[in-house]
Each structure stands twice: as structure tokens, then as C-alpha cells.
Amino acid sequence: MANYADIVNTARNAFQTGRTKQLDFRMKQLKQLYQLYEDNENAILSALATDLHKNKYESVLAELLFLKNDVKTFLMHLKEWAAPEKPPKGFVNMMDEVLIYKEPYGVALVIGAWNYPFFLSFKPMAGAIAAGNCVILKPSEVSPASAKLIAELVPKYLDKECYQVVLGGVPETTELLKERFDYIFYTGSTTVGKIVRAAANEHLTPVTLELGGKSPVYLDSTVDMEKAAKRILWGKCLNAGQTCVAPDYILCTEQAQDEFISKAKNVLEQWYGESSKNSPDLGRIVSDRHFQRLVKLMSSGKVAVGGETDPSQKYISPTILVDVKPSDPIMQEEIFGPLLPIITIKDANEAIKFINSREKPLAFYIFTENAKERKLLIDSVSCGGICCNDTIMHLAVESLPFGGVGHSGIGAYNGYYSFDTFTHKKSCLVKDFSVLGEKLGSSRYPPYTEKKTNFLTMLLLKRKGLGLSRTYLTHTLIFTLGILATLGFRTFLKSGYFRILTDSWNWPNTS
Ligand code: NAD
């Protein structure tokens, strides 16, 4: 086992040199990361084919293209995102500088999962680099060809001290987690997510946990059923169902179920021919252990479509199961394979009750043309994210944060949110020593008096409806000028100059 203390120390010393805080350095590393993707496309595709029987189309689109776009986004926006923010400030701070500095945490540990081994390792890593952190990356041992390639490529392209790769499985990760990190970003199962969080707690290390769970589909008969069937099955068959946001099960009426199944049979035949086993477009299950687990789950309910398996290839055909009971094994855990159970319900309210009686899902898919019902479903279900009338595609929207809630995760990333996740927002107030500033603030000093309290209350009290709009600024300006005039007038009255002036005045004799 490698010496993890040394690895983390090397990264920490590198962080302390301050080089990852320089924007030029980060930009250079991100460009190098892009180059890594460009130069090694064939090697990456081949590792994905070895580990997951992933076809070129899915590898290029669902792993590499998004990784490249992600780096491009950072290169385009990093300067602007990394600059100190000047948030709106209240009236009392009108004379001060109010800033939010974007500070990297330090050494971040990124633990990747096997189902999208490059995407789930490099995407968070790119966010950590952009934010100025050093990174220790631990790819999943379950996709070994990909993990090995990642370990070979990273030191060839990136700074060797700041960014390091550690290989290994459970024992290695357990040891690694004993080290102190400044941030931990974990992708994987909820069970292991709890272990990672417990390890992080030892050092009060902040975490992002990108976990899984059962992502339900609500489907009704108002939709174009052929298109709906295509979009649901595409989400289920992508990477042979081994996608964290794959539609896990369908909730629909019996009528919608019949319509869906009749369309689904045709769609699958159009896509994969008579037997999907011979199609180059369907992936395989990652390991024998996962294959056996899925085969056991197939005994829930009754097979309506598919049901074919071949252990020698870890092949499972896209399978739709009906007559499934909520208490069946397939409804007790995330499926993570090409099995699609259907649970029949009466209406949207029953679907909401069903979903809300379980852990909060990572994704929720709503297929309906009924806008009122859609709104009800969106409002009533708490989940990581929602996609209406499609599956998985919400992840491709760069401006949307991606993450779970409750048992499906903590925190989120994607585009700006990746940068934000790995950034500590350091607040900073800069006051000056001007006479006026001191005058305004001196009422906070003892001895405390009623007059001072009243003055400060007047100064600090939040006024309803006043944001930092133009109206607010106008009000504030008038208010400030009023106070300044009052203070100036009082000073003037107390000044010797006023006395000299008044003494010299020729007051009318009123007596
Ligand atoms: P996995 O087996 O690859 O494990 C994930 C990581 O955790 C690996 O690096 C592994 O080495 C490490 N690990 C495993 N057991 C550990 C332990 N006991 N202690 C410390 N580290 C350990 O992946 P998995 O967990 O089988 O992944 C599948 C799950 O991940 C599914 O639930 C899926 O939904 C979820 N997932 C979520 C996302 C997301 O972005 N939210 C993405 C992919 C997968």
C-alpha cells in the first residue's frame, strides 16, 4: 500500500507554495487536462470498452464531450468567477468595501465511481483545479482499465505534486480516508457515502456526496406514448442502466402501462433488432457480482418484455417487469441495470404518496401534458433534480446544478457550481479611518446611552421594501445627506468658529 501521508504532504506542500492560487497556473493545468482528453481519445474509448463494453457513441458523447465542454467553460469564465465579488451592501456600509474572496480549500480528495469512470473522476477534478485546489484522485477499482489509464495519464499532463492519482479498492480507500483533507468529493453508493462522511467528520472536512437511489418516472396517458417510451428506454438502456440518474421504475395507470408496453416492444426492436445481445449498442454489466444481483432482482413481478441473460457476457436484455409489488426486492434498492419495473397507481396523488414514503430520489421524471398535474408533481416531490417529458437530459444543461438531497446526496456541481463547490467564500469588510466614518460609528462605544441606541437603531434598522435598487439608493443618499447635514450642523454649532461668529453678530435688542 502506498504511503498516503507522504502523498498528501506532497500535495499540501505544493499548495502552500501558492502556485495553484495563481490564475495563470490553473488555466495552464486546465488546458493540459483538455489536451489529455484530445490526445488520448482512442485509449480512453478502448478502456471504456474493456471495462463496460461501452460503445464509441456513448463514450464520446456521455463522457468525453461533456468533459471537454466543462474545461472550455472554466477557461471562458474562470477569471470572472475567481475575482472577488462585491455583494450589495447596506446603508451603514456605504463608505466601506464589502468583498467576497474566492479561496481554494487546499488539498481535495476526489473519489470516483466506475459507471462513468473518466467523467466522474475528471469532472470534479477539473472543478477543484479551477478553484485552485490540489487534488488527490482515487478512481474506482471496479473499472480497472480506466483507473489504470487515469493513473498513467495524469502525471504526464498535470503538475505532479499538485495533482496525484491513488489506485486501490476498499482497504486502500479506507486508509486514504484516515488522512486529513480540506475537501472530500465522493461519488458512489449511499452506503459508502455514509462511511466517507464519517471519516470526513474526524477532521471536520466539508464534503460533497454524489450518491444514488431510486429515480421514479411518473407517466400518464396524455403524452405522445411513442416519444415517451423512447425517452424512458433511452435513459434506462444508456450504459446498460448503470447510470445514477437512470429512470429506476415507472408509476402509471394500468391503461398507460398497456400503451407503454406496446410502444416499448417496437422501440427496442427498432434499436437493437430481434436480440439485443447481438447489438453493438447495448453495454454489459460491469462485474459478475453486479450481474448476479440483477438476475436475482428479475424474479420480482412478471416479465412483459425482454428477460434474456447470458452470464458469460454479463449480458441482460432491456427488461420490463409488470405486476410488481412495492414490497418486492426490486423495489428495495437502486436497480442500476436494464430492468424497468412498473407499479400501477390510480393518479398523480397516489404517485406523490408513493414517492414521498421513500428516500428522496436523485432524479424525478414527469411525463404528462397536463400542466396542472405537472406543477403539482414538481411542487410535491423533493428530489435532486427534475426532468419533464424526458430522462437524464437535465444533466446536460450546464447552468443547472447537479446533485442529490437526503439519501441521494449532499451538495452539487456542474459548470459554475463545480467551481463554487471547491471554493470557500471568504468574507471581507474593509473600513477606513475617516473622521466621518468614525463619527457615524462612534455611537457603538461605551458608555452606552439611550440616545446612542436610538441613533444606531435608526441607522441599522432594516426598512421594508428597500433593496439596493435605484429608489433605495436615492432614499439612502437623501438619508445620508440628512445625517451628514445634522452632524455637520451640530459640529458647527459646538465649534469655536460659531461662537466667534455669533459674538460678533449685532443681535437686535428684544428686551
Ligand atoms: P464503486 O464501487 O465504484 O464505489 C465508489 C467509490 O467508493 C470507489 O472509488 C470505491 O473504491 C469506493 N469505495 C467502495 N467501498 C468503499 C468503502 N467501504 N470505503 C471507502 N471507499 C469505498 O461505485 P458504487 O458505489 O457501486 O457506485 C454505484 C452507486 O453510485 C449507485 O448508487 C449510483 O447511483 C451512484 N452514483 C452516483 C452518481 C452521482 O453523480 N450522483 C454517479 C455515479 C454513481
XYZ file of C-alpha atoms and ligand atoms in Angstrom:
555
model
C 0.000 0.000 0.000
C 1.343 3.448 -0.893
C 2.357 5.886 1.825
C -0.718 8.109 1.854
C 0.680 10.527 4.433
C 3.584 11.280 2.046
C 1.240 11.716 -0.910
C -0.990 14.141 0.971
C 2.037 16.002 2.387
C 3.494 16.481 -1.072
C 0.200 17.973 -2.225
C -0.079 20.134 0.900
C 3.449 21.493 0.499
C 2.696 22.231 -3.133
C -0.483 24.054 -2.107
C 1.469 26.093 0.393
C 3.792 27.381 -2.322
C 0.687 29.250 -3.502
C 1.065 28.224 -7.142
C -2.426 26.769 -7.500
C -3.800 30.126 -6.400
C -2.334 31.811 -9.484
C -4.938 32.055 -12.243
C -2.330 31.532 -14.966
C -1.246 28.275 -13.367
C -4.826 26.999 -13.104
C -5.571 27.952 -16.710
C -2.434 26.162 -17.853
C -3.393 22.986 -15.935
C -6.926 23.092 -17.356
C -5.552 23.445 -20.885
C -3.316 20.463 -20.175
C -6.342 18.499 -18.993
C -8.085 19.341 -22.264
C -5.015 18.156 -24.116
C -5.125 14.903 -22.149
C -8.674 14.316 -23.460
C -7.703 15.248 -27.035
C -4.510 13.200 -27.262
C -5.872 10.062 -25.619
C -9.343 9.675 -27.051
C -8.637 6.240 -28.510
C -7.037 4.936 -25.319
C -9.998 6.243 -23.288
C -12.554 4.653 -25.638
C -10.688 1.372 -25.501
C -10.542 1.366 -21.666
C -14.292 2.039 -21.527
C -14.941 -0.793 -23.965
C -12.831 -3.141 -21.816
C -14.467 -2.194 -18.523
C -18.073 -1.709 -19.578
C -18.413 -2.823 -23.182
C -19.237 0.844 -23.722
C -19.730 1.695 -27.386
C -17.910 4.585 -29.045
C -21.073 6.678 -29.364
C -21.856 6.634 -25.624
C -18.199 7.094 -24.674
C -17.709 10.096 -26.934
C -20.982 11.774 -26.072
C -21.621 10.868 -22.433
C -18.024 11.049 -21.185
C -15.575 12.920 -23.424
C -17.722 15.629 -24.971
C -19.040 16.783 -21.593
C -15.553 16.715 -20.085
C -14.188 18.855 -22.900
C -17.066 21.320 -22.674
C -16.607 21.541 -18.934
C -12.954 22.593 -19.284
C -13.891 25.078 -22.010
C -16.435 26.646 -19.661
C -13.771 27.103 -16.990
C -11.342 28.614 -19.488
C -14.011 31.056 -20.630
C -15.266 32.133 -17.208
C -12.601 31.432 -14.617
C -11.197 34.957 -14.495
C -14.632 36.394 -13.825
C -15.647 33.688 -11.295
C -12.379 33.844 -9.363
C -12.436 37.637 -8.990
C -13.528 38.973 -5.591
C -17.262 39.599 -5.574
C -18.705 42.901 -4.471
C -22.051 41.951 -2.955
C -24.809 44.501 -2.318
C -24.184 46.438 0.852
C -26.441 48.130 3.344
C -26.657 51.736 4.289
C -24.208 51.504 7.229
C -21.508 50.184 4.916
C -21.932 52.744 2.179
C -18.444 54.135 2.864
C -16.785 50.677 3.205
C -15.539 47.994 0.887
C -17.545 44.772 1.183
C -15.967 41.818 -0.606
C -16.180 38.060 -1.011
C -12.838 36.459 -1.813
C -12.842 33.102 -3.629
C -10.416 30.924 -1.765
C -9.467 27.297 -2.553
C -9.888 24.864 0.345
C -6.438 23.278 -0.032
C -5.991 19.574 -0.754
C -9.154 17.950 -2.110
C -9.772 14.209 -2.267
C -11.906 13.135 -5.232
C -13.243 9.569 -5.156
C -14.748 8.451 -8.460
C -17.230 5.710 -9.357
C -16.987 3.015 -12.013
C -20.029 3.623 -14.227
C -18.628 6.732 -15.981
C -15.049 6.271 -14.795
C -13.464 9.187 -16.692
C -16.361 11.592 -16.375
C -16.895 11.011 -12.650
C -13.180 11.368 -11.886
C -12.157 14.215 -14.164
C -15.270 16.378 -13.924
C -14.983 17.044 -10.173
C -11.191 17.192 -10.511
C -11.484 19.955 -13.126
C -13.727 21.935 -10.747
C -11.182 21.505 -7.960
C -8.314 22.644 -10.227
C -10.301 25.638 -11.468
C -10.957 26.693 -7.882
C -7.220 26.473 -7.078
C -7.048 23.283 -5.026
C -4.527 20.472 -5.120
C -6.186 17.126 -5.834
C -5.702 13.511 -4.837
C -7.828 11.464 -7.229
C -8.968 7.916 -6.408
C -10.726 6.347 -9.422
C -12.882 3.271 -8.904
C -11.186 -0.119 -8.828
C -14.352 -1.663 -10.309
C -13.412 -0.265 -13.743
C -9.699 -1.220 -13.634
C -8.657 -0.449 -17.223
C -9.984 3.093 -16.880
C -8.403 3.561 -13.431
C -5.015 2.386 -14.736
C -5.170 4.735 -17.709
C -6.118 7.691 -15.486
C -3.125 6.942 -13.228
C -0.805 6.831 -16.256
C -2.089 9.974 -17.928
C -2.472 12.468 -15.069
C 1.264 12.786 -14.228
C 2.077 13.106 -17.926
C -0.100 16.185 -18.333
C -0.572 17.849 -14.947
C 1.700 19.175 -12.194
C 2.990 16.039 -10.467
C 2.934 17.412 -6.933
C -0.378 19.230 -7.032
C -2.405 16.521 -8.751
C -1.838 12.882 -7.877
C -3.702 9.651 -8.539
C -4.047 6.864 -5.988
C -5.240 3.429 -7.070
C -6.920 0.819 -4.923
C -10.125 -0.643 -3.562
C -11.804 -0.714 -0.179
C -8.700 -1.284 2.029
C -6.722 1.424 0.235
C -9.597 3.916 0.314
C -10.174 3.173 3.992
C -6.519 4.017 4.743
C -6.561 7.063 2.493
C -9.624 8.420 4.282
C -7.682 8.478 7.568
C -5.585 11.346 6.178
C -6.657 14.915 6.690
C -8.066 16.586 3.580
C -9.519 20.055 3.172
C -12.385 18.826 0.991
C -13.754 15.419 0.012
C -15.820 14.891 -3.113
C -17.288 11.403 -3.271
C -19.346 9.713 -5.987
C -20.851 6.287 -5.330
C -23.408 4.468 -3.249
C -25.310 5.900 -0.274
C -23.920 3.159 1.995
C -20.306 4.113 1.265
C -21.268 7.793 1.286
C -22.027 7.396 5.000
C -18.572 5.846 5.576
C -16.907 8.716 3.713
C -18.847 11.290 5.688
C -17.945 9.634 8.986
C -14.246 9.717 8.001
C -14.541 13.372 6.982
C -16.159 14.228 10.321
C -12.979 13.179 12.143
C -11.305 16.272 10.713
C -14.438 18.385 10.180
C -13.720 18.192 6.453
C -16.517 19.517 4.218
C -17.924 17.001 1.743
C -19.897 16.707 -1.423
C -21.593 13.332 -1.718
C -22.916 12.446 -5.162
C -24.989 9.375 -4.362
C -27.751 7.359 -5.967
C -31.189 5.984 -5.178
C -34.354 5.055 -6.991
C -35.299 7.741 -9.540
C -39.013 7.324 -10.370
C -40.916 8.084 -13.563
C -44.472 9.352 -13.438
C -46.216 8.598 -16.728
C -49.763 9.349 -17.820
C -51.793 8.820 -20.979
C -51.795 12.494 -22.009
C -48.317 12.162 -23.565
C -47.207 11.070 -27.022
C -46.554 7.497 -25.842
C -44.127 6.539 -28.574
C -41.857 9.504 -27.840
C -42.228 8.941 -24.091
C -41.298 5.250 -24.480
C -38.202 6.195 -26.492
C -37.052 8.761 -23.946
C -37.633 6.499 -20.935
C -35.997 3.466 -22.550
C -33.040 5.517 -23.771
C -32.408 6.625 -20.164
C -32.749 3.031 -18.992
C -30.542 1.457 -21.657
C -27.739 4.041 -21.648
C -24.672 2.276 -20.223
C -26.959 -0.763 -19.695
C -28.893 1.092 -16.992
C -25.747 1.738 -14.951
C -26.343 5.475 -14.701
C -27.010 7.193 -11.377
C -29.945 9.116 -12.849
C -31.349 6.223 -14.915
C -35.145 6.043 -14.619
C -35.482 3.340 -11.975
C -39.196 2.431 -12.124
C -42.439 3.706 -13.637
C -45.576 4.764 -11.787
C -48.599 4.840 -14.096
C -52.197 3.738 -14.505
C -52.998 0.321 -15.994
C -54.106 1.999 -19.207
C -50.820 3.922 -19.547
C -48.918 0.709 -18.734
C -50.545 -1.157 -21.653
C -49.878 1.718 -24.057
C -46.253 1.989 -22.871
C -45.505 -1.722 -23.205
C -46.900 -1.973 -26.713
C -44.750 1.015 -27.845
C -41.695 -0.170 -25.867
C -41.592 -3.548 -27.680
C -41.415 -1.792 -31.074
C -38.879 0.777 -29.914
C -36.481 -1.856 -28.540
C -36.751 -3.898 -31.718
C -36.070 -0.832 -33.863
C -32.991 -0.019 -31.777
C -31.425 -3.415 -31.125
C -33.014 -5.826 -33.624
C -34.544 -9.161 -32.607
C -31.956 -9.864 -29.927
C -30.182 -7.011 -28.217
C -27.336 -9.418 -27.431
C -26.061 -9.034 -30.979
C -26.324 -5.277 -30.993
C -23.093 -3.277 -30.590
C -25.148 -0.514 -28.997
C -26.046 -2.170 -25.692
C -23.462 -2.235 -22.897
C -22.777 -5.039 -20.415
C -22.938 -5.288 -16.639
C -19.668 -4.249 -15.036
C -18.913 -7.332 -12.911
C -20.196 -10.829 -12.090
C -21.267 -9.618 -8.642
C -23.441 -6.865 -10.150
C -24.753 -9.281 -12.805
C -25.834 -11.850 -10.177
C -27.516 -9.147 -8.107
C -29.545 -8.021 -11.129
C -30.544 -11.552 -12.115
C -32.000 -12.051 -8.622
C -33.998 -8.819 -8.962
C -35.578 -10.127 -12.191
C -37.683 -12.548 -10.156
C -39.846 -9.640 -8.953
C -43.206 -9.454 -10.779
C -43.662 -10.821 -14.283
C -41.539 -10.242 -17.410
C -43.540 -8.307 -20.029
C -40.622 -7.506 -22.365
C -37.078 -8.972 -22.553
C -35.858 -11.200 -19.732
C -32.819 -12.637 -21.555
C -29.500 -13.089 -19.738
C -26.055 -14.541 -20.522
C -23.614 -14.797 -17.604
C -20.639 -15.454 -19.910
C -21.035 -11.913 -21.309
C -22.670 -10.352 -18.248
C -25.471 -9.557 -20.680
C -29.014 -8.645 -19.638
C -31.573 -7.591 -22.227
C -33.692 -4.485 -21.580
C -36.462 -5.959 -19.436
C -39.836 -4.542 -18.443
C -41.478 -6.083 -15.379
C -45.189 -5.813 -14.558
C -47.306 -6.907 -11.563
C -44.525 -5.654 -9.324
C -45.424 -5.053 -5.677
C -43.894 -2.224 -3.651
C -42.585 -4.863 -1.234
C -40.732 -6.847 -3.968
C -36.890 -6.973 -3.788
C -36.557 -4.876 -6.949
C -38.304 -2.008 -5.178
C -35.987 -2.140 -2.133
C -32.740 -0.960 -3.770
C -31.476 1.084 -6.707
C -31.619 -1.209 -9.759
C -28.586 0.098 -11.678
C -29.183 -2.207 -14.639
C -31.511 -2.530 -17.671
C -34.562 -3.667 -15.657
C -37.668 -1.485 -15.628
C -40.438 -2.396 -13.182
C -43.872 -0.785 -13.464
C -46.053 -0.112 -10.436
C -49.642 0.760 -11.247
C -51.327 3.633 -9.454
C -54.667 5.452 -9.757
C -53.474 9.031 -10.164
C -50.804 11.654 -9.533
C -51.706 11.964 -5.846
C -51.068 8.271 -5.297
C -47.741 8.605 -7.124
C -46.742 11.509 -4.858
C -47.625 9.482 -1.746
C -45.642 6.509 -3.049
C -42.510 8.538 -3.818
C -42.657 10.570 -0.625
C -42.922 7.450 1.530
C -39.383 6.512 0.361
C -35.943 8.152 0.412
C -35.600 11.328 -1.647
C -34.626 10.424 -5.234
C -31.685 11.811 -7.196
C -33.925 12.485 -10.200
C -37.664 12.547 -10.818
C -39.106 12.213 -14.313
C -42.572 13.556 -15.053
C -44.226 12.565 -18.308
C -47.501 14.436 -18.683
C -49.028 17.091 -20.926
C -51.295 18.173 -18.099
C -49.686 21.394 -16.863
C -51.665 21.482 -13.606
C -50.670 17.928 -12.730
C -47.052 18.619 -13.677
C -46.973 21.610 -11.334
C -48.498 19.518 -8.542
C -45.835 16.821 -9.005
C -42.972 19.342 -9.162
C -44.214 21.079 -6.011
C -44.887 17.908 -4.033
C -41.749 15.803 -4.522
C -38.377 16.651 -3.006
C -35.505 15.252 -5.094
C -32.103 16.165 -6.545
C -33.477 17.358 -9.886
C -36.476 17.070 -12.181
C -36.742 16.483 -15.900
C -40.166 16.725 -17.518
C -41.036 14.671 -20.603
C -37.505 13.297 -20.930
C -34.865 11.483 -18.883
C -31.265 12.324 -17.953
C -31.153 15.399 -20.230
C -31.265 17.861 -17.309
C -27.647 16.873 -16.616
C -26.642 18.287 -19.969
C -27.815 21.769 -19.001
C -24.639 23.449 -17.856
C -26.414 26.162 -15.911
C -28.226 23.643 -13.691
C -26.512 22.341 -10.531
C -26.370 18.558 -10.352
C -26.641 16.784 -7.013
C -28.933 14.940 -4.660
C -30.813 15.666 -1.468
C -31.215 13.491 1.624
C -30.046 9.957 0.853
C -29.333 10.848 -2.784
C -26.565 13.260 -1.846
C -25.180 16.415 -0.326
C -24.043 19.353 -2.463
C -23.968 19.772 -6.218
C -21.662 20.538 -9.137
C -21.634 21.273 -12.878
C -20.271 24.358 -14.656
C -20.184 27.292 -12.246
C -21.398 25.059 -9.411
C -18.265 22.889 -9.722
C -16.116 25.970 -9.182
C -18.366 27.075 -6.333
C -18.279 23.661 -4.643
C -14.494 23.703 -4.335
C -14.345 27.353 -3.268
C -14.522 28.789 0.212
C -16.255 32.156 0.196
C -14.125 34.356 2.440
C -15.995 37.456 3.605
C -14.081 40.682 3.990
C -15.064 44.149 5.212
C -12.607 47.000 4.710
C -13.252 50.101 6.848
C -11.260 53.306 6.741
C -10.201 55.751 9.434
C -12.010 58.786 8.050
C -13.413 61.325 10.511
C -16.894 60.900 9.101
C -16.805 57.088 9.289
C -15.624 57.227 12.892
C -18.260 59.810 13.735
C -21.044 57.620 12.309
C -19.767 54.551 14.120
C -18.791 56.068 17.448
C -22.236 55.502 18.937
C -21.354 51.798 19.386
C -18.733 52.642 22.032
C -19.474 52.727 25.766
C -20.719 54.371 27.803
C -23.992 53.217 26.245
C -26.859 55.672 26.310
C -30.451 55.729 25.177
C -29.552 58.376 22.616
C -26.845 56.172 21.096
C -29.220 53.194 20.957
C -31.819 55.283 19.174
C -29.277 56.634 16.718
C -27.887 53.203 15.921
C -31.368 51.731 15.596
C -32.263 54.446 13.120
C -29.058 53.695 11.211
C -29.261 49.910 11.254
C -32.964 49.108 11.149
C -33.922 47.227 8.002
C -36.538 49.147 6.085
C -39.234 47.139 4.339
C -39.120 47.025 0.579
C -35.760 48.697 0.296
C -33.383 46.614 -1.749
C -30.336 48.023 -3.447
C -32.489 49.432 -6.215
C -32.208 52.916 -7.646
C -35.054 54.037 -5.353
C -33.191 52.619 -2.381
C -30.013 54.379 -3.389
C -31.880 57.673 -3.803
C -33.506 57.223 -0.382
C -30.149 56.279 1.079
C -28.447 59.288 -0.449
C -31.108 61.677 0.895
C -30.958 59.952 4.288
C -27.138 60.114 4.364
C -27.093 63.751 3.341
C -29.654 64.446 6.069
C -27.482 62.763 8.707
C -24.328 64.414 7.446
C -26.036 67.781 7.458
C -27.276 67.200 11.039
C -23.852 66.059 12.239
C -22.131 68.894 10.390
C -24.541 71.442 11.803
C -24.069 70.121 15.375
C -20.287 70.269 14.977
C -20.561 73.723 13.571
C -22.755 74.862 16.493
C -20.242 73.466 19.003
C -17.235 74.927 17.205
C -15.307 77.982 18.343
C -15.892 79.494 14.926
C -19.647 79.574 15.552
C -19.095 81.322 18.908
C -16.779 83.924 17.366
C -19.300 84.494 14.632
C -22.267 84.811 16.965
C -20.328 87.020 19.362
C -19.563 89.373 16.529
C -23.192 89.492 15.398
C -25.131 92.539 16.208
C -28.234 90.905 17.763
C -31.359 93.009 17.878
C -32.194 94.055 21.389
C -35.528 92.391 22.190
C -35.700 93.219 25.846
P -17.918 1.984 -6.693
O -17.947 0.575 -6.266
O -17.077 2.395 -7.837
O -17.559 2.841 -5.407
C -17.375 4.239 -5.494
C -16.051 4.572 -4.840
O -16.125 4.269 -3.457
C -14.885 3.794 -5.408
O -13.802 4.645 -5.661
C -14.579 2.783 -4.328
O -13.224 2.444 -4.259
C -15.010 3.496 -3.078
N -15.436 2.586 -2.029
C -16.188 1.474 -2.160
N -16.395 0.896 -0.963
C -15.745 1.656 -0.052
C -15.590 1.584 1.371
N -16.131 0.622 2.093
N -14.871 2.547 1.969
C -14.326 3.541 1.247
N -14.446 3.658 -0.094
C -15.136 2.733 -0.737
O -19.321 2.513 -7.053
P -20.705 2.088 -6.487
O -20.792 2.547 -5.082
O -21.080 0.714 -6.861
O -21.482 3.102 -7.451
C -22.790 2.929 -7.736
C -23.585 3.921 -6.934
O -23.079 5.218 -7.155
C -25.008 3.958 -7.352
O -25.803 4.113 -6.215
C -25.092 5.202 -8.205
O -26.368 5.760 -8.255
C -24.122 6.081 -7.518
N -23.619 7.066 -8.449
C -23.951 8.351 -8.231
C -23.542 9.312 -9.116
C -23.896 10.750 -8.932
O -23.319 11.578 -9.636
N -24.798 11.092 -8.028
C -22.765 8.957 -10.226
C -22.438 7.628 -10.381
C -22.853 6.679 -9.489
